Amino acid sequence: MRQKRSEIYSVELSGTKDIVRTDQGDDKEKYRGLKNNCLERKKKNQEEDFQKELQLDDHKLNNRELEKKYGTNIIMGLSSTRAAELLARDGPNSLTPPKQTPEIVKFLKQMVGGFSILLWVGAFLCWIAYGIQYSSDKSASLNNVYLGSVLVLVVILTGVFAYYQEAKSTNIMSSFNKMIPQQALVIRDSEKKTIPAEQLVVGDIVEVKGGDQIPADIRVLSSQGCRVDNSSLTGESEPQPRSSEFTHENPLETKNICFYSTTCLEGTVTGMVINTGDRTIIGHIASLASGVGNEKTPIAIEIEHFVHIVAGVAVSIGILFFIIAVSMKYRVLDSLIFLIGIIVANVPEGLLGTVTVTLSLTAKRMAKKNCLVKNLEAVETLGSTSIICSDKTGTLTQNRMTVAHLWFDNQIFVADTSEDHSNQVFDQSSSTWASLSKIITLCNRAEFKPGQENVPIMKKAVIGDASETALLKFSEVILGDVMEIRKRNRKVVEIPFNSTNKFQLSIHETDDPHDKRFLMVMKGAPERILEKCSTIMINGEEHPLDKSTAKTFHTAYMELGGLGERVLGFCHLYLPADEFPETYSFDIDAMNFPTSNLCFVGLLSMIDPPRSTVPDAVTKCRSAGIKVIMVTGDHPITAKAIAKSVGIISANSETVEDIAHRLNIPVEQVNQRDAKAAIVTGMELKDMSLEQLDEILANYQEIVFARTSPQQKLIIVEGCQRQDAVVAVTGDGVNDSPALKKADIGIAMGIAGSDAAKNAADMVLLDDNFASIVTGVEEGRLIFDNLKKTIAYTLTKNIAELCPFLIYIIAGLPLPIGTITILFIDLGTDIIPSIALAYEKAESDIMNRKPRHKKKDRLVNKPLAVYSYLHIGLMQALGAFLVYFTVYAQEGFLPHTLINLRVEWENDNVNDLEDHYGQEWTRYQREYLEWTGYTAFFVGILVQQIADLIIRKTRRNSIFQQGLFRNKVIWVGIASQIIIGLILSYGLGSVTALNFTMLRAQYWFVAVPHAILIWVYDEVRKLFIRLYPGSWWDKNMYY
Amino acid sequence: MTKNEKKSLNQCLAEWKLFIYNPTTGEFLGRTAKSWGLILLFYLVFYGFLAALFSFTMWVMLQTLNDEVPKYRDQIPSPGLMVFPKPVTALEYTFSVSDPTSYAGYIADLKKFLKPYTLEEQKNLTTCPDGALFEQKGPVYVACQFPLLLLQACSGMSDPNFGYSKGKPCILVKMNRIIGLKPEGVPRIDCVLKNEDQTNITTYPHNGMIDLKYFPYYGKKLHVGYLQPLVAVQVTLAPNSAEKEVTVECKIDGSPNLKSLDDRDKFLGRVMFKITAHA
């Protein structure tokens, strides 16, 4: 893998640099801890490398040189044979998917991961034991072979299950990735042909029209009004014009190159393919993304930690008792079999499967809430998130321009910017508004696409740019059918908006049949519009535009601009009927109509407004101790305005600049500590050392990064991770993918996101909504709590399963519970209840506590293990032993007669073993009694596991506070436990191999007092925890 | 991460040392003396309570038991058969007719087993009427005599070597005691030789009969001095051959409620053993 990657790099890099880079890849972590200069070098290198990879000079060449370089003809295109040769040489024009782990390797990994290795050891020990027995006695019983096979079966089954789960969750994602095969219009053999884009080769002449994706890196030869959306590559959201002129040294900046996977928005372009497949710019970035290591997810670390603890306990108890058994003069072979029993009793075979199911249940639940989780473990990662680096556009905002404010009659009015615009409350009675609304309606080229009669206005598709769309929808909502109004006011002539004029103008007939005047309406940049006006309309009357009114205009303009909004000015003029009769012919080139001394009507400002759910979500994040950082390519003022309106910068906090402005002192004199918020631009970030960045990240609670490039996102993410934070990053562009990969949890946007971003992310937000992340966080935290409960529940019975072996070895009782019976608990009765805990509701508001510290707050901590093993587990063991002793005593073997009975009991030649009452038992009769004992012990554990399940519903609150019946699934779990137990005992009691017998009904109730005791004890524990928070009890008993 | 966690050996040792005893906080194994005291006290009380509770529940459970008769006898509905002397491994008897030491162990075992059956031991027992169940109502239960003479040649009275020295070894077969068992019909032990027809087999009492008067059994506590009926099997090995190996199978016959055919339990109502005699 590594070898392969460095090959990709070396395509463009010099030899020495290549070595440096590979080194860095290997020692990334080491470098991080080293001195700053080293880090800076790394940062610099990264940028340099990125530039280096773009060594293209095709944009500097002229057409003739290009034809020569690529051996093609601009008019005739390549010949088919030549194209086929090139295709054979360069391979198809598609990105090599990241190397997948082969399925078989994935499968085998499941087979040896986690506890499987312990069970393999157990199985092999079984077979070895049989081998030894067989070599000394040909008629040795096959029990050990069966047990070994059962263990292997368990490993394989759990492995297959885990593999299946993983494959299923990967499938969800891969279905998402499927793309429709792209077509390209290419000139070959002087003919225009449509071929799959994959078959393009360098030198091909392709034609691309508006709406298509650019099929490869192409050098523009000719274009007509072509604009491309490069946002996925560079993060610029503005459409970029493309033409054949060479305008910039940097291939990324020059106008005559279009990049693979970007979109042509409008116009047409003809160009020559200069790079295909992995050699395109995107291809390079994609390989850069795969170079960024994926960090292990927190839950994976936790599970590993847990497996280590349990395996450690299993192995050390096993070996300890092996030694004890050997020194007690047991045969080594018997001691080996004890060892297997201890391992099996200690390993919660079903747990890892349960965890997987629990996670995928939550993943499903999250998918319902629009978070599609690609990697199951990411579910919990989201819960431990402590910093969210969020995009602005589309995530925090609605991603559409919307009218936010109006200014007329010397007053600013607020428009409703919520998703449906339903609540427009500003004063619409003024006749100024009547005039303004007319201008808004008429001076607008945008139109609804036909056939959307039943679509709500805000959701209708529109032909036209963002601002015009905003105005169209705004007027449609307030005035009703805009098209009808336009029809009544027939358009005579118009001048569309262009960047030199900075205004748009149209002349209409009026809808008043008695008024023969023409109405000229105009909108544009406010200062330009004001220049053209001599009067201003106030309360429907024209007033001369004097200095004071001009001043109020400027204040309003500055205020709206300061909110980060795009402001437009509107004016009109009724052309006098005598000068401009109905038959007058307007000529836009000659401009035979007045464009000055107009009447100023009002201002209107637009913004991409925040989604209405976001402010709430940000508040929730804040109370949950999660820092929300906005990273955007937008202008700082807009960024700040949005940050303020969604609460990323809270109402009462100021930036250094704000303080300076308020106190009227230079920025340098402001005490940095006074400011809570910071706005950092990409330019500032570029000049910052890593320490300075760390300082900013650590010291400011509220940070906005504006005008940043997607590459800088990676630096910000790394900075956050240096603070030991679990970082969630949202992104949509291709260039975000390194940051998405680097983040602990990368969140891609489902609607706006590019495929590369979705590929690199761990999670996809289907509705692009920030609020969905917060829901995800909540689910993630809940699942962490519930996993704790599941694990505590599962670990408890391990002691009850282990004690029998220890007692068996030390006190020589007939074996209380068999290995196979243990497997029936671990993989039978306990599975559904432990999954049921995943449905448990949160105990308290989990969004009001700090995110968990990934190194301190473990999933399985000491109190959890101690409480499960040494408190509840022990009580359970005692309860189960009570049932066991009862069965033996009532059949004639009183407890004291059992001690040290093991050797005689298990001797096949003793067929007249005398019990307490003088009766004599054959070996098989004893064995049957032993199985009844297994069943009794099993039932004892089962009954107490029901109590265990109920107490695990909460960790702090009383069960009665939580509600005994709120989680119905728990009861399903309990029912399943009982039903499986009944089936095993009464249904399969006659199947000898399973070692179950039909148990008398009353034995089911023997352990009930112990079960009740467990419940009472746990209630007392919780009561003291609630009564004395922070006390010795709390510290030792709260898990 | 992993790279950072790789510490030098010294660091590791120092950390362990600090964990075992931390002089600044006075922590031993991560807890201060006070903390250890508290936690140990807690566990002392907690486990003391658990032990008391367990003892109490066990006591309650024992109260449900009857000291004379077990509460349930469903797991042993039918008796097993067992042979004496008890061989050490498997059911195989190997001896040499000419070497008394080779069967001394068997004889000692038989003598020990038959000790309760001697006349002196039996003198307090009752002589019961033959051929019928000897049901008693209590409160005092008496045991029936089992005259050793019934075993004739295998009683050890006429031949203290139980036939081993003559190549006619005696094996005693006994039926397991089960409280309250009432055999129906006329139970007897029927022994046959497997794959051998040259040797003779004799059972004592005649025909391997088991008298019903020894049933039912009322339990160790009530039925003091109870002697279970025995059947002796004497195998007469052909004197001519140097080495003999015979397999004998005995099973209960003649009583419909005593099972002798069970797939899994090879000792339920039957027993199989092998005798190997050297010259």
Coordinates of N, CA, C and O in Angstrom, one line a residue, chain A residues 351-459:
Chain A
L351 N -21.0 -10.9 23.1 CA -21.0 -9.5 23.4 C -20.6 -8.6 22.1 O -21.2 -7.7 21.8
L352 N -19.5 -9.1 21.4 CA -19.1 -8.3 20.3 C -20.2 -8.2 19.2 O -20.4 -7.1 18.6
G353 N -20.8 -9.3 19.0 CA -21.9 -9.3 18.1 C -23.0 -8.4 18.6 O -23.6 -7.6 17.8
T354 N -23.3 -8.4 19.9 CA -24.3 -7.5 20.4 C -24.0 -6.1 20.2 O -24.8 -5.3 19.8
V355 N -22.7 -5.8 20.4 CA -22.3 -4.4 20.2 C -22.5 -4.0 18.8 O -23.0 -2.9 18.5
T356 N -22.1 -4.8 17.9 CA -22.3 -4.5 16.5 C -23.8 -4.3 16.2 O -24.1 -3.3 15.5
V357 N -24.6 -5.1 16.7 CA -26.1 -5.0 16.4 C -26.6 -3.7 17.0 O -27.3 -2.9 16.3
T358 N -26.1 -3.4 18.2 CA -26.5 -2.2 18.9 C -26.1 -1.0 18.1 O -26.9 -0.1 17.9
L359 N -24.9 -1.0 17.6 CA -24.4 0.1 16.8 C -25.2 0.3 15.5 O -25.6 1.4 15.1
S360 N -25.5 -0.9 14.9 CA -26.2 -0.7 13.6 C -27.7 -0.3 13.8 O -28.3 0.3 13.0
L361 N -28.2 -0.7 15.0 CA -29.6 -0.2 15.3 C -29.6 1.3 15.4 O -30.4 1.9 14.9
T362 N -28.6 1.8 16.1 CA -28.5 3.2 16.3 C -28.2 3.9 14.9 O -28.8 4.9 14.6
A363 N -27.4 3.2 14.1 CA -27.1 3.7 12.8 C -28.4 3.9 12.0 O -28.6 4.9 11.3
K364 N -29.3 2.8 12.1 CA -30.5 2.9 11.4 C -31.4 4.0 11.9 O -32.0 4.7 11.1
R365 N -31.4 4.2 13.2 CA -32.2 5.2 13.8 C -31.7 6.6 13.4 O -32.4 7.5 13.1
M366 N -30.3 6.7 13.2 CA -29.8 8.0 12.8 C -30.1 8.2 11.3 O -30.3 9.3 10.9
A367 N -30.1 7.1 10.5 CA -30.5 7.3 9.1 C -31.9 7.9 9.0 O -32.1 8.7 8.1
K368 N -32.7 7.5 9.9 CA -34.1 8.0 9.9 C -34.0 9.5 10.2 O -34.9 10.3 9.7
K369 N -33.1 9.9 10.9 CA -32.9 11.3 11.3 C -31.9 12.0 10.3 O -31.2 13.0 10.7
N370 N -31.8 11.4 9.2 CA -31.0 12.0 8.1 C -29.5 11.9 8.3 O -28.7 12.7 7.6
C371 N -29.0 11.2 9.2 CA -27.5 10.9 9.3 C -27.3 9.5 8.8 O -27.6 8.6 9.4
L372 N -26.6 9.4 7.6 CA -26.3 8.1 7.1 C -24.9 7.7 7.6 O -24.0 8.4 7.3
V373 N -24.8 6.7 8.3 CA -23.5 6.3 8.9 C -22.9 5.3 8.0 O -23.4 4.3 7.7
K374 N -21.6 5.6 7.7 CA -20.9 4.7 6.7 C -20.2 3.6 7.5 O -20.1 2.5 7.2
N375 N -19.6 4.1 8.6 CA -18.8 3.2 9.4 C -19.5 3.2 10.8 O -19.7 4.2 11.5
L376 N -19.9 1.9 11.2 CA -20.7 1.8 12.4 C -20.1 2.4 13.6 O -20.8 3.0 14.4
E377 N -18.8 2.3 13.7 CA -18.2 2.8 14.9 C -18.3 4.4 15.0 O -18.2 5.0 16.1
A378 N -18.5 5.0 13.9 CA -18.7 6.4 13.8 C -19.9 6.9 14.6 O -19.9 8.0 15.1
V379 N -20.8 6.0 14.8 CA -22.0 6.4 15.6 C -21.6 6.9 16.9 O -22.1 8.0 17.4
E380 N -20.7 6.2 17.6 CA -20.3 6.6 18.9 C -19.4 7.8 18.9 O -19.4 8.7 19.7
T381 N -18.5 7.8 17.9 CA -17.5 8.9 17.7 C -18.2 10.2 17.8 O -17.8 11.2 18.4
L382 N -19.4 10.3 17.1 CA -20.1 11.5 17.1 C -20.5 11.9 18.5 O -20.5 13.1 18.8
G383 N -20.8 11.0 19.3 CA -21.2 11.3 20.7 C -20.1 11.8 21.5 O -20.3 12.6 22.4
S384 N -18.8 11.5 21.2 CA -17.7 12.0 22.0 C -17.1 13.2 21.4 O -16.1 13.7 21.9
T385 N -17.7 13.7 20.3 CA -17.2 14.9 19.6 C -17.1 16.1 20.6 O -18.0 16.3 21.4
S386 N -16.0 16.8 20.6 CA -15.9 18.0 21.4 C -15.7 19.2 20.5 O -15.9 20.3 21.1
I387 N -15.3 19.1 19.3 CA -15.3 20.2 18.4 C -16.0 19.9 17.1 O -15.7 18.8 16.5
I388 N -16.8 20.7 16.6 CA -17.4 20.6 15.3 C -16.9 21.7 14.4 O -17.1 22.9 14.8
C389 N -16.2 21.4 13.3 CA -15.8 22.4 12.4 C -16.8 22.3 11.3 O -16.9 21.4 10.5
S390 N -17.7 23.4 11.2 CA -18.8 23.3 10.3 C -18.6 24.3 9.1 O -18.1 25.4 9.3
D391 N -19.0 23.8 8.0 CA -19.1 24.7 6.8 C -20.2 25.7 7.1 O -21.1 25.5 7.9
K392 N -20.2 26.8 6.3 CA -21.3 27.7 6.5 C -22.4 27.4 5.5 O -23.5 27.0 5.8
T393 N -22.1 27.5 4.2 CA -23.1 27.4 3.1 C -23.7 26.1 3.1 O -23.1 25.1 3.0
G394 N -25.0 26.1 3.2 CA -25.8 24.8 3.1 C -25.9 24.1 4.3 O -26.9 23.3 4.5
T395 N -24.9 24.2 5.2 CA -25.0 23.4 6.4 C -25.6 24.3 7.5 O -26.6 23.8 8.1
L396 N -25.1 25.4 7.7 CA -25.7 26.4 8.7 C -26.7 27.2 8.0 O -27.7 27.6 8.7
T397 N -26.6 27.4 6.7 CA -27.5 28.3 6.0 C -28.4 27.4 5.1 O -28.1 26.2 4.9
Q398 N -29.4 28.1 4.5 CA -30.3 27.3 3.7 C -29.8 27.1 2.3 O -30.4 26.5 1.5
N399 N -28.6 27.8 2.0 CA -28.0 27.7 0.7 C -28.9 28.3 -0.4 O -29.1 27.7 -1.5
R400 N -29.6 29.4 -0.1 CA -30.3 30.1 -1.1 C -30.4 31.5 -0.6 O -30.6 31.8 0.5
M401 N -30.3 32.5 -1.6 CA -30.4 33.9 -1.3 C -31.9 34.1 -0.9 O -32.8 33.6 -1.6
T402 N -32.0 34.9 0.1 CA -33.4 35.2 0.5 C -33.4 36.7 1.0 O -32.4 37.2 1.5
V403 N -34.5 37.3 0.7 CA -34.6 38.7 1.1 C -34.7 38.8 2.6 O -35.5 38.1 3.2
A404 N -33.8 39.6 3.2 CA -33.8 39.6 4.6 C -34.3 41.0 5.2 O -35.0 41.0 6.2
H405 N -33.9 42.1 4.5 CA -34.3 43.4 5.0 C -34.8 44.3 3.8 O -34.3 44.1 2.7
L406 N -35.6 45.2 4.2 CA -36.1 46.2 3.2 C -35.9 47.5 3.8 O -36.0 47.7 5.0
W407 N -35.6 48.5 3.0 CA -35.5 49.9 3.5 C -36.3 50.8 2.6 O -36.0 50.9 1.4
F408 N -37.3 51.3 3.1 CA -38.0 52.4 2.4 C -38.7 53.3 3.4 O -38.8 52.9 4.6
D409 N -39.1 54.4 3.0 CA -39.7 55.4 3.9 C -38.8 55.6 5.1 O -39.2 55.7 6.3
N410 N -37.5 55.7 4.9 CA -36.5 55.9 5.9 C -36.5 54.9 7.0 O -36.2 55.2 8.2
Q411 N -36.9 53.7 6.7 CA -37.1 52.7 7.8 C -36.6 51.4 7.3 O -36.7 51.1 6.1
I412 N -36.0 50.6 8.3 CA -35.6 49.3 7.9 C -36.6 48.3 8.3 O -37.1 48.4 9.5
F413 N -37.1 47.5 7.4 CA -38.1 46.4 7.8 C -37.4 45.1 7.7 O -36.5 44.9 6.9
V414 N -37.8 44.2 8.6 CA -37.3 42.9 8.6 C -38.2 41.9 7.8 O -39.4 41.9 8.1
A415 N -37.6 41.2 6.9 CA -38.5 40.2 6.2 C -38.3 38.8 6.8 O -37.2 38.6 7.5
D416 N -39.2 38.0 6.7 CA -39.1 36.6 7.2 C -38.2 35.8 6.4 O -38.4 35.6 5.2
T417 N -37.2 35.2 7.0 CA -36.2 34.5 6.3 C -36.3 33.0 6.6 O -35.5 32.2 6.2
S418 N -37.4 32.6 7.3 CA -37.5 31.2 7.6 C -37.7 30.4 6.3 O -38.0 30.9 5.3
E419 N -37.7 29.1 6.5 CA -37.7 28.2 5.3 C -38.9 28.4 4.4 O -38.8 28.3 3.2
D420 N -40.0 28.8 4.9 CA -41.2 28.9 4.1 C -41.7 30.3 3.9 O -42.7 30.5 3.2
H421 N -41.0 31.3 4.5 CA -41.4 32.7 4.2 C -42.8 33.1 4.6 O -43.3 34.1 4.1
S422 N -43.4 32.3 5.4 CA -44.9 32.4 5.6 C -45.3 33.7 6.3 O -46.4 34.1 6.2
N423 N -44.3 34.2 7.1 CA -44.7 35.2 8.1 C -44.1 36.6 7.8 O -43.3 37.0 8.5
Q424 N -44.6 37.2 6.7 CA -44.1 38.5 6.3 C -44.9 39.6 7.1 O -46.0 39.8 6.8
V425 N -44.2 40.2 8.1 CA -45.0 41.1 9.0 C -44.8 42.6 8.7 O -45.4 43.4 9.3
F426 N -43.8 42.9 7.8 CA -43.5 44.3 7.7 C -44.7 45.1 7.1 O -45.6 44.5 6.5
D427 N -44.7 46.4 7.3 CA -45.8 47.3 6.9 C -45.9 47.3 5.4 O -45.1 47.8 4.7
Q428 N -47.0 46.8 4.9 CA -47.2 46.8 3.4 C -48.3 47.8 3.0 O -48.7 47.8 1.8
S429 N -48.6 48.7 3.9 CA -49.7 49.6 3.5 C -49.2 50.8 2.8 O -49.9 51.5 2.1
S430 N -47.9 51.1 3.0 CA -47.3 52.3 2.4 C -47.3 52.3 0.9 O -47.1 51.2 0.3
S431 N -47.6 53.4 0.3 CA -47.6 53.3 -1.2 C -46.2 53.2 -1.8 O -46.0 52.9 -2.9
T432 N -45.2 53.5 -0.9 CA -43.8 53.3 -1.4 C -43.6 51.8 -1.6 O -43.0 51.4 -2.6
W433 N -44.2 51.0 -0.8 CA -44.1 49.6 -0.9 C -44.7 49.1 -2.2 O -44.2 48.3 -2.9
A434 N -45.9 49.8 -2.6 CA -46.5 49.4 -3.8 C -45.6 49.6 -5.0 O -45.4 48.8 -5.9
S435 N -44.9 50.8 -5.0 CA -44.0 51.1 -6.0 C -42.8 50.1 -6.0 O -42.4 49.6 -7.0
L436 N -42.2 49.9 -4.8 CA -41.1 49.1 -4.7 C -41.4 47.7 -5.2 O -40.6 47.0 -5.9
S437 N -42.6 47.2 -4.7 CA -42.9 45.8 -5.1 C -43.1 45.7 -6.6 O -42.7 44.7 -7.2
K438 N -43.5 46.8 -7.2 CA -43.7 46.7 -8.7 C -42.3 46.6 -9.4 O -42.1 45.8 -10.3
I439 N -41.3 47.4 -8.8 CA -40.0 47.3 -9.4 C -39.4 45.9 -9.2 O -38.8 45.3 -10.1
I440 N -39.6 45.4 -8.0 CA -39.1 44.0 -7.7 C -39.7 43.0 -8.7 O -38.9 42.2 -9.2
T441 N -40.9 43.1 -8.9 CA -41.6 42.2 -9.8 C -41.2 42.3 -11.2 O -40.9 41.3 -11.9
L442 N -41.1 43.6 -11.7 CA -40.9 43.8 -13.1 C -39.5 43.7 -13.5 O -39.1 43.2 -14.6
C443 N -38.6 44.3 -12.7 CA -37.2 44.4 -13.1 C -36.5 43.1 -12.7 O -35.7 43.0 -11.8
N444 N -36.9 42.0 -13.3 CA -36.5 40.7 -12.9 C -36.6 39.7 -14.0 O -37.7 39.6 -14.6
R445 N -35.6 39.0 -14.4 CA -35.7 38.1 -15.5 C -35.9 36.7 -15.1 O -36.1 35.8 -15.9
A446 N -35.9 36.4 -13.8 CA -36.0 35.0 -13.4 C -37.5 34.6 -13.6 O -38.4 35.3 -13.5
E447 N -37.6 33.3 -13.9 CA -38.9 32.7 -14.1 C -39.0 31.3 -13.5 O -38.0 30.6 -13.4
F448 N -40.2 31.0 -13.0 CA -40.4 29.6 -12.5 C -40.4 28.7 -13.7 O -40.9 29.0 -14.8
K449 N -39.8 27.5 -13.5 CA -39.8 26.5 -14.5 C -41.2 26.0 -14.6 O -42.0 26.0 -13.6
P450 N -41.7 25.7 -15.8 CA -43.1 25.3 -16.0 C -43.4 24.0 -15.3 O -42.5 23.2 -15.0
G451 N -44.7 23.7 -15.1 CA -45.2 22.4 -14.6 C -44.9 22.2 -13.1 O -44.7 21.1 -12.6
Q452 N -44.9 23.3 -12.3 CA -44.7 23.1 -10.9 C -45.9 23.7 -10.1 O -45.7 24.2 -9.0
E453 N -47.1 23.6 -10.6 CA -48.2 24.3 -10.0 C -48.4 23.9 -8.6 O -48.8 24.7 -7.7
N454 N -48.2 22.6 -8.3 CA -48.5 22.1 -6.9 C -47.3 22.2 -6.0 O -47.4 21.8 -4.8
V455 N -46.2 22.7 -6.4 CA -45.0 22.7 -5.5 C -45.1 24.0 -4.7 O -45.5 25.1 -5.3
P456 N -44.8 23.9 -3.4 CA -44.8 25.2 -2.6 C -43.8 26.2 -3.3 O -42.8 25.8 -3.8
I457 N -44.1 27.5 -3.1 CA -43.3 28.5 -3.8 C -41.9 28.4 -3.5 O -41.0 28.4 -4.4
M458 N -41.5 28.2 -2.2 CA -40.1 28.2 -1.9 C -39.4 27.0 -2.5 O -38.2 27.0 -2.5
K459 N -40.1 26.0 -2.9 CA -39.4 24.8 -3.4 C -39.4 24.8 -4.9 O -38.8 23.9 -5.5

